[in-house]
PDB file of C-alpha atoms in Angstrom:
ATOM      1  CA  MET A   1      16.915 161.977 136.826  1.00 48.00           C
ATOM      2  CA  ASP A   2      19.234 160.969 134.149  1.00 53.00           C
ATOM      3  CA  GLY A   3      17.614 164.072 132.091  1.00 52.00           C
ATOM      4  CA  ALA A   4      14.734 162.665 130.732  1.00 57.00           C
ATOM      5  CA  THR A   5      11.135 164.276 130.945  1.00 64.00           C
ATOM      6  CA  THR A   6      10.124 164.029 134.706  1.00 75.00           C
ATOM      7  CA  THR A   7       6.552 162.935 134.287  1.00 87.00           C
ATOM      8  CA  ALA A   8       4.662 165.733 137.114  1.00 91.00           C
ATOM      9  CA  ARG A   9       3.728 164.374 140.010  1.00 97.00           C
ATOM     10  CA  LYS A  10       0.532 165.582 143.004  1.00 98.00           C
ATOM     11  CA  ILE A  11       1.640 166.355 146.102  1.00 98.00           C
ATOM     12  CA  MET A  12      -0.756 166.633 148.878  1.00 98.00           C
ATOM     13  CA  VAL A  13       0.378 168.100 152.056  1.00 98.00           C
ATOM     14  CA  VAL A  14      -2.593 167.600 154.465  1.00 97.00           C
ATOM     15  CA  ALA A  15      -2.960 170.912 156.044  1.00 96.00           C
ATOM     16  CA  ASP A  16      -4.503 172.828 159.077  1.00 93.00           C
ATOM     17  CA  PRO A  17      -3.260 175.353 161.096  1.00 93.00           C
ATOM     18  CA  GLY A  18      -0.858 173.859 163.360  1.00 91.00           C
ATOM     19  CA  ARG A  19       2.609 173.783 163.440  1.00 91.00           C
ATOM     20  CA  GLU A  20       3.204 169.992 162.574  1.00 92.00           C
ATOM     21  CA  SER A  21       1.532 170.634 159.793  1.00 94.00           C
ATOM     22  CA  ALA A  22       3.787 173.819 158.704  1.00 94.00           C
ATOM     23  CA  GLY A  23       6.939 171.664 159.554  1.00 94.00           C
ATOM     24  CA  ALA A  24       4.775 168.935 157.173  1.00 96.00           C
ATOM     25  CA  LEU A  25       4.545 171.492 154.255  1.00 96.00           C
ATOM     26  CA  GLN A  26       8.613 172.690 155.117  1.00 95.00           C
ATOM     27  CA  TRP A  27       9.401 169.458 154.460  1.00 95.00           C
ATOM     28  CA  ALA A  28       7.505 168.939 151.675  1.00 97.00           C
ATOM     29  CA  LEU A  29       8.717 171.976 149.765  1.00 96.00           C
ATOM     30  CA  SER A  30      12.730 171.182 150.191  1.00 95.00           C
ATOM     31  CA  HIS A  31      12.682 168.265 149.895  1.00 95.00           C
ATOM     32  CA  ALA A  32       9.698 166.557 147.889  1.00 95.00           C
ATOM     33  CA  VAL A  33       8.399 168.911 145.334  1.00 95.00           C
ATOM     34  CA  LEU A  34       9.716 168.834 142.015  1.00 94.00           C
ATOM     35  CA  GLU A  35       9.651 171.686 139.630  1.00 90.00           C
ATOM     36  CA  HIS A  36       7.163 170.263 137.593  1.00 92.00           C
ATOM     37  CA  ASP A  37       5.113 168.968 140.325  1.00 97.00           C
ATOM     38  CA  GLU A  38       1.473 169.894 141.362  1.00 97.00           C
ATOM     39  CA  LEU A  39       0.902 170.475 145.029  1.00 98.00           C
ATOM     40  CA  ILE A  40      -2.085 170.543 146.710  1.00 98.00           C
ATOM     41  CA  LEU A  41      -3.299 171.567 150.660  1.00 98.00           C
ATOM     42  CA  LEU A  42      -5.887 169.025 152.141  1.00 98.00           C
ATOM     43  CA  HIS A  43      -7.664 170.668 154.664  1.00 96.00           C
ATOM     44  CA  ILE A  44      -9.829 167.817 156.487  1.00 94.00           C
ATOM     45  CA  GLU A  45     -13.288 170.029 158.090  1.00 91.00           C
ATOM     46  CA  ASN A  46     -15.529 168.664 160.587  1.00 84.00           C
ATOM     47  CA  SER A  47     -18.977 169.592 159.806  1.00 74.00           C
ATOM     48  CA  GLY A  48     -19.975 167.678 163.013  1.00 66.00           C
ATOM     49  CA  SER A  49     -17.826 169.902 165.020  1.00 56.00           C
ATOM     50  CA  TRP A  50     -19.549 172.143 167.557  1.00 50.00           C
ATOM     51  CA  ARG A  51     -17.381 174.863 166.200  1.00 50.00           C
ATOM     52  CA  ASN A  52     -17.824 174.038 162.594  1.00 46.00           C
ATOM     53  CA  THR A  53     -21.815 174.448 163.200  1.00 46.00           C
ATOM     54  CA  PHE A  54     -21.252 177.326 165.285  1.00 48.00           C
ATOM     55  CA  THR A  55     -18.730 179.161 162.699  1.00 49.00           C
ATOM     56  CA  THR A  56     -21.501 178.358 159.786  1.00 45.00           C
ATOM     57  CA  PHE A  57     -24.027 179.981 161.457  1.00 47.00           C
ATOM     58  CA  ILE A  58     -21.849 182.940 161.945  1.00 47.00           C
ATOM     59  CA  LYS A  59     -20.857 183.096 158.492  1.00 46.00           C
ATOM     60  CA  ARG A  60     -24.928 182.610 156.656  1.00 46.00           C
ATOM     61  CA  PRO A  61     -25.174 185.540 155.253  1.00 46.00           C
ATOM     62  CA  SER A  62     -28.827 188.302 155.939  1.00 45.00           C
ATOM     63  CA  SER A  63     -31.188 187.820 152.683  1.00 43.00           C
ATOM     64  CA  GLY A  64     -30.032 191.291 151.183  1.00 42.00           C
ATOM     65  CA  ALA A  65     -26.343 190.729 151.953  1.00 38.00           C
ATOM     66  CA  HIS A  66     -23.739 190.091 148.573  1.00 36.00           C
ATOM     67  CA  HIS A  67     -21.222 187.914 150.583  1.00 32.00           C
ATOM     68  CA  THR A  68     -20.361 186.535 154.047  1.00 30.00           C
ATOM     69  CA  THR A  69     -18.138 188.496 156.764  1.00 30.00           C
ATOM     70  CA  SER A  70     -14.630 186.229 157.705  1.00 31.00           C
ATOM     71  CA  THR A  71     -15.093 186.164 161.382  1.00 29.00           C
ATOM     72  CA  SER A  72     -13.944 183.389 163.915  1.00 31.00           C
ATOM     73  CA  ILE A  73     -13.877 182.025 167.204  1.00 31.00           C
ATOM     74  CA  GLU A  74     -10.446 181.188 167.397  1.00 37.00           C
ATOM     75  CA  GLY A  75      -8.965 184.884 167.032  1.00 37.00           C
ATOM     76  CA  GLY A  76      -7.067 186.443 164.324  1.00 39.00           C
ATOM     77  CA  GLY A  77      -8.547 186.569 161.535  1.00 42.00           C
ATOM     78  CA  GLY A  78     -10.932 184.024 159.247  1.00 52.00           C
ATOM     79  CA  ASP A  79     -11.444 180.316 160.317  1.00 68.00           C
ATOM     80  CA  LEU A  80      -9.421 179.156 157.274  1.00 81.00           C
ATOM     81  CA  GLU A  81      -6.779 182.064 156.845  1.00 93.00           C
ATOM     82  CA  PHE A  82      -3.702 179.922 157.336  1.00 94.00           C
ATOM     83  CA  LEU A  83      -5.231 177.898 154.269  1.00 96.00           C
ATOM     84  CA  GLU A  84      -4.721 180.790 151.554  1.00 96.00           C
ATOM     85  CA  GLN A  85      -0.930 181.915 154.267  1.00 95.00           C
ATOM     86  CA  MET A  86      -0.069 178.655 153.188  1.00 96.00           C
ATOM     87  CA  LYS A  87      -0.340 178.623 149.305  1.00 96.00           C
ATOM     88  CA  LYS A  88       0.596 182.191 149.508  1.00 96.00           C
ATOM     89  CA  ALA A  89       3.767 180.936 150.774  1.00 95.00           C
ATOM     90  CA  CYS A  90       4.392 178.017 148.593  1.00 96.00           C
ATOM     91  CA  GLU A  91       3.999 180.156 145.995  1.00 95.00           C
ATOM     92  CA  ALA A  92       7.345 182.632 147.118  1.00 95.00           C
ATOM     93  CA  LEU A  93       8.965 179.513 147.238  1.00 94.00           C
ATOM     94  CA  GLN A  94       8.357 177.472 145.202  1.00 94.00           C
ATOM     95  CA  PRO A  95       6.790 179.944 142.453  1.00 95.00           C
ATOM     96  CA  LYS A  96       6.850 177.779 138.950  1.00 94.00           C
ATOM     97  CA  ILE A  97       4.816 175.084 141.365  1.00 96.00           C
ATOM     98  CA  PRO A  98       0.807 175.774 140.896  1.00 97.00           C
ATOM     99  CA  VAL A  99      -0.297 175.037 143.385  1.00 97.00           C
ATOM    100  CA  HIS A 100      -4.390 174.203 144.758  1.00 97.00           C
ATOM    101  CA  ILE A 101      -6.543 174.153 148.458  1.00 97.00           C
ATOM    102  CA  GLU A 102      -8.953 171.016 148.953  1.00 96.00           C
ATOM    103  CA  ARG A 103     -11.132 171.486 151.360  1.00 95.00           C
ATOM    104  CA  VAL A 104     -13.029 167.765 152.303  1.00 94.00           C
ATOM    105  CA  ASP A 105     -15.410 166.894 155.573  1.00 92.00           C
ATOM    106  CA  MET A 106     -14.726 164.558 156.828  1.00 88.00           C
ATOM    107  CA  GLY A 107     -18.357 163.039 155.723  1.00 83.00           C
ATOM    108  CA  GLY A 108     -18.724 160.590 158.858  1.00 86.00           C
ATOM    109  CA  LYS A 109     -15.488 158.898 158.544  1.00 86.00           C
ATOM    110  CA  ASP A 110     -12.023 159.722 160.597  1.00 92.00           C
ATOM    111  CA  LYS A 111      -9.679 161.656 159.468  1.00 92.00           C
ATOM    112  CA  ALA A 112      -7.474 159.105 158.702  1.00 93.00           C
ATOM    113  CA  SER A 113     -10.120 157.458 155.549  1.00 93.00           C
ATOM    114  CA  ALA A 114     -10.806 160.876 154.880  1.00 94.00           C
ATOM    115  CA  ILE A 115      -7.282 161.507 153.942  1.00 95.00           C
ATOM    116  CA  LEU A 116      -6.943 158.334 152.222  1.00 95.00           C
ATOM    117  CA  SER A 117     -10.203 158.659 149.959  1.00 95.00           C
ATOM    118  CA  GLN A 118      -9.247 162.084 148.826  1.00 96.00           C
ATOM    119  CA  SER A 119      -5.422 160.837 147.688  1.00 97.00           C
ATOM    120  CA  LYS A 120      -7.374 157.979 145.567  1.00 98.00           C
ATOM    121  CA  LYS A 121      -9.853 160.496 143.981  1.00 97.00           C
ATOM    122  CA  LEU A 122      -6.774 162.969 142.896  1.00 97.00           C
ATOM    123  CA  SER A 123      -4.632 160.158 141.983  1.00 98.00           C
ATOM    124  CA  ILE A 124      -2.117 161.567 144.746  1.00 98.00           C
ATOM    125  CA  ASP A 125       1.216 159.989 144.214  1.00 98.00           C
ATOM    126  CA  VAL A 126       2.859 161.246 147.336  1.00 98.00           C
ATOM    127  CA  LEU A 127       1.155 162.279 150.807  1.00 98.00           C
ATOM    128  CA  VAL A 128       2.779 163.963 153.264  1.00 97.00           C
ATOM    129  CA  ILE A 129       1.137 164.581 156.974  1.00 95.00           C
ATOM    130  CA  GLY A 130       3.003 166.671 160.003  1.00 92.00           C
ATOM    131  CA  GLN A 131       3.936 165.012 162.997  1.00 85.00           C
ATOM    132  CA  ARG A 132       2.806 165.934 166.742  1.00 79.00           C
ATOM    133  CA  ARG A 133       5.264 163.515 167.942  1.00 69.00           C
ATOM    134  CA  SER A 134       8.288 165.040 169.499  1.00 66.00           C
ATOM    135  CA  ILE A 135      11.746 163.723 167.343  1.00 64.00           C
ATOM    136  CA  SER A 136      13.616 162.121 171.259  1.00 61.00           C
ATOM    137  CA  ASN A 137       9.974 160.354 171.500  1.00 65.00           C
ATOM    138  CA  ALA A 138       9.954 159.155 167.929  1.00 62.00           C
ATOM    139  CA  ILE A 139      13.331 157.995 168.732  1.00 67.00           C
ATOM    140  CA  LEU A 140      12.846 157.065 171.928  1.00 66.00           C
ATOM    141  CA  GLY A 141       9.723 154.969 171.443  1.00 59.00           C
TER     142      GLY A 141
END
């Protein structure tokens, strides 16, 4: 940049508990995020899946409860605990960058449409998505 004041960009990383998402976040932090940017971790939820129906049922508070307990059928803590872990990792690596978590229901759309819709809604400048293919498959086709 030419030394002039740079405008803050909104950078969104699609977040899920997989290693591809962690790789995308690591890439974004080391290659895309600048000092004045804002980082948004987007998690797309599918309310129609049996897993979310079941975990919602488990988390439903009893009539006298003040808070819900987080129980995961996936094991290892809360089912969305990975979002907080990703946020804390971002804050440790880039302490000056504000990090926000967005959770969005697919709302009957496919995942790609939900991601693009949220990107437009939030005026995202850079969108980073992990890839499940191996590097050799990506190169060789």
